[in-house]
Amino acid sequence: DTEVTQTPKHLVMGMTNKKSLKCEQHMGHRAMYWYKQKAKKPPELMFVYSYEKLSINESVPSRFSPECPNSSLLNLHLHALQPEDSALYLCASSQVGLGNRVFSGANVLTFGAGSRLTVL
Amino acid sequence: SQQGEEDPQALSIQEGENATMNCSYKTSINNLQWYRQNSGRGLVHLILIRSNEREKHSGRLRVTLDTSKKSSSLLITASRAADTASYFCATANNAGNMLTFGGGTRLMVKP
């Protein structure tokens, strides 16, 4: 299995709702990432989990709450979002975790297809 | 934060022509990668070039890297309508474990 699977593909939520985005990979990758992407912009890193521990939080507002239940799963819990949070949310994984001086190429990212979030 | 700057931001060519996209970056790198993204979809890794390499080929793709100028280029030869997508460069830090994406080039190949 060489895929990263994201659900749901589309999500529409109100500003008072609580919802979650889910991501799953079975490649044995030890780092998992959440990116946010606005239209015609590059992906922006939000969080990195390395060996199931939160390693990087790029100053993301607390209304986004990541969770890594195990090495294959990554969730992004959403609460009290704003309309400007509407975007494509991309999950990715890479072979090795952070903090290791890795051989070149081990940090190639495998992306999911994304979850398109609309906040009304 | 965005490390790479890509140009052009948008490129429109006819099928069969070659497409060249450029990427410049600011800090020293372990490697540089190119990714492709079809509209509204996830990114797909295309090719990686290490900091000690100058050129690499993969099918119709040719990537060059000039570390003295901190720049890279991606050449797609004999383009096809199916090559229409956004192309992003991404630079890996010296430890090789973090990627930062450039702004992207939107390529349109007209049949």
XYZ file of C-alpha atoms in Angstrom:
231
model
C 0.000 0.000 0.000
C 1.656 3.226 -1.167
C -1.167 5.631 -0.446
C -2.192 8.251 2.039
C -5.956 8.226 2.471
C -7.835 11.303 3.649
C -11.472 11.536 4.695
C -13.763 13.249 4.110
C -13.000 14.605 0.637
C -15.324 17.554 1.216
C -16.553 19.092 4.450
C -18.880 22.022 5.001
C -19.240 23.266 8.549
C -20.595 26.193 10.474
C -18.476 28.282 12.784
C -19.919 26.595 15.875
C -19.482 23.028 14.649
C -16.913 20.480 15.782
C -15.593 18.200 13.069
C -12.506 16.117 12.332
C -10.353 15.368 9.335
C -8.742 11.940 9.173
C -5.613 10.645 7.515
C -4.274 7.101 7.263
C -1.150 5.499 5.818
C 0.111 1.926 5.921
C 3.565 2.423 4.473
C 5.306 2.288 7.842
C 6.198 5.968 7.558
C 7.230 7.517 10.866
C 6.482 11.178 10.187
C 3.072 12.587 9.316
C 2.202 16.145 8.360
C -0.760 18.481 8.053
C -0.574 21.220 5.434
C -3.071 23.950 4.629
C -3.354 25.208 1.076
C -5.290 28.213 -0.180
C -6.126 28.622 -3.854
C -3.123 29.326 -6.091
C -0.749 29.201 -3.121
C 1.824 26.622 -2.006
C 1.067 24.256 0.857
C 1.804 25.762 4.274
C 3.014 23.474 7.020
C 0.777 23.305 10.092
C 1.919 20.334 12.184
C 4.420 17.505 12.075
C 4.206 14.306 14.078
C 7.389 12.326 14.342
C 7.311 8.890 15.948
C 3.751 9.692 17.068
C 4.841 12.785 18.992
C 4.030 16.345 18.010
C 7.350 17.742 16.806
C 6.358 20.921 15.033
C 3.467 23.316 15.462
C 3.827 26.247 13.097
C 2.007 28.665 15.400
C -1.351 27.267 14.354
C -4.423 28.681 16.198
C -5.798 26.413 18.904
C -9.072 25.953 16.999
C -7.031 23.358 15.056
C -6.074 20.424 17.253
C -3.996 17.553 15.850
C -3.967 14.038 17.201
C -1.894 10.993 16.311
C -3.575 7.904 17.846
C -0.964 5.541 16.362
C 1.757 5.430 13.748
C -0.759 4.978 10.911
C -3.377 7.549 11.804
C -3.433 11.314 11.999
C -6.465 13.422 12.854
C -7.131 17.136 12.735
C -9.906 18.250 15.073
C -11.693 21.444 14.089
C -13.677 23.696 16.416
C -14.955 27.264 16.178
C -13.381 27.817 12.781
C -13.597 31.035 10.817
C -14.577 31.443 7.144
C -10.944 32.297 6.342
C -10.012 28.779 7.444
C -11.695 27.457 4.307
C -8.965 25.716 2.334
C -7.649 22.399 1.093
C -6.118 20.456 3.978
C -3.426 18.049 2.918
C -1.998 15.178 4.899
C 1.405 13.765 4.027
C 3.829 11.191 5.372
C 7.531 10.529 5.025
C 9.703 7.526 5.682
C 11.686 8.701 8.689
C 10.900 10.919 11.599
C 12.406 14.289 12.355
C 15.436 14.668 14.546
C 17.363 12.072 12.581
C 20.025 13.114 10.209
C 18.568 11.201 7.355
C 19.917 9.968 4.108
C 18.899 12.179 1.258
C 15.591 11.131 -0.207
C 14.085 9.789 2.968
C 12.105 12.960 3.412
C 10.151 12.583 0.174
C 6.550 13.328 1.019
C 3.621 11.154 0.001
C 0.467 13.254 -0.012
C -3.177 12.374 0.324
C -5.745 13.810 -2.075
C -6.804 16.405 0.476
C -9.954 17.419 2.302
C -11.695 20.495 0.910
C -13.044 22.441 3.895
C -15.641 25.175 3.621
C -16.537 27.166 6.745
C -19.798 29.069 6.531
C 7.814 30.106 5.715
C 8.294 30.046 1.962
C 11.917 29.463 0.962
C 11.667 29.075 -2.779
C 10.486 31.519 -5.361
C 9.379 30.144 -8.675
C 9.070 31.759 -12.023
C 7.139 32.089 -14.062
C 4.049 32.021 -11.873
C 2.035 30.894 -14.887
C 3.074 29.397 -18.210
C 0.926 28.562 -21.231
C 2.353 26.535 -24.105
C 1.217 24.372 -26.992
C 1.364 20.609 -26.882
C 4.735 19.359 -28.074
C 6.652 22.385 -26.840
C 9.084 22.294 -23.933
C 8.236 23.910 -20.604
C 10.878 25.340 -18.297
C 10.220 26.384 -14.712
C 12.738 27.972 -12.376
C 13.115 27.926 -8.631
C 15.367 30.063 -6.457
C 16.021 29.573 -2.759
C 17.842 31.357 0.024
C 19.554 28.961 2.434
C 21.820 25.945 2.002
C 20.023 22.708 1.256
C 20.405 18.951 1.485
C 18.278 18.292 -1.576
C 15.665 19.905 -3.785
C 12.498 18.205 -4.920
C 9.837 18.928 -7.508
C 6.194 18.085 -7.013
C 3.198 18.249 -9.296
C -0.360 19.067 -8.271
C -3.446 18.652 -10.398
C -6.168 21.169 -9.590
C -7.573 20.663 -6.103
C -5.690 17.418 -5.542
C -2.716 16.271 -3.500
C 0.881 16.765 -4.559
C 2.832 14.032 -6.286
C 6.591 13.740 -5.982
C 8.337 13.935 -9.366
C 12.072 14.037 -8.858
C 14.755 14.733 -6.248
C 18.193 16.194 -6.865
C 20.853 16.124 -4.167
C 22.979 19.146 -3.333
C 26.066 17.472 -4.835
C 24.323 16.739 -8.137
C 24.049 19.141 -11.045
C 21.564 17.453 -13.341
C 19.100 14.620 -13.199
C 16.722 13.039 -15.707
C 13.521 11.072 -15.329
C 11.591 10.305 -18.497
C 10.630 13.642 -20.051
C 11.807 15.550 -16.961
C 15.191 17.182 -16.609
C 16.189 18.958 -13.426
C 19.262 21.103 -12.931
C 20.673 22.480 -9.709
C 23.153 25.321 -9.313
C 24.017 25.629 -5.634
C 26.279 28.630 -6.247
C 23.304 30.548 -7.601
C 20.843 28.814 -5.294
C 18.599 27.950 -8.190
C 17.052 24.973 -9.937
C 15.128 24.443 -13.129
C 12.628 21.837 -14.241
C 12.348 21.128 -17.945
C 9.449 19.111 -19.328
C 10.129 18.091 -22.895
C 7.514 17.346 -25.569
C 4.717 18.527 -23.309
C 1.267 16.946 -23.358
C -2.135 18.314 -22.396
C -2.017 15.920 -19.430
C 1.007 17.839 -18.078
C -1.331 20.716 -17.231
C -0.894 21.194 -13.471
C 0.882 23.290 -10.858
C 4.519 22.490 -10.237
C 6.227 23.217 -6.918
C 9.851 23.068 -5.912
C 10.615 22.139 -2.331
C 13.934 22.502 -0.576
C 15.152 20.240 2.198
C 17.203 21.691 5.036
C 20.761 20.572 5.730
C 19.596 17.756 7.976
C 17.416 16.583 5.115
C 14.345 16.228 7.237
C 12.232 19.328 6.570
C 10.768 20.570 3.316
C 9.760 24.102 2.416
C 7.709 24.710 -0.710
C 8.116 27.433 -3.295
C 5.270 29.480 -4.716
C 4.612 27.196 -7.678
C 4.252 27.528 -11.432
C 0.862 26.939 -13.033
C 1.441 25.218 -16.360
C -1.217 25.007 -19.028
C -0.541 22.858 -22.096
C -2.991 23.524 -24.899
C -3.846 20.630 -27.212
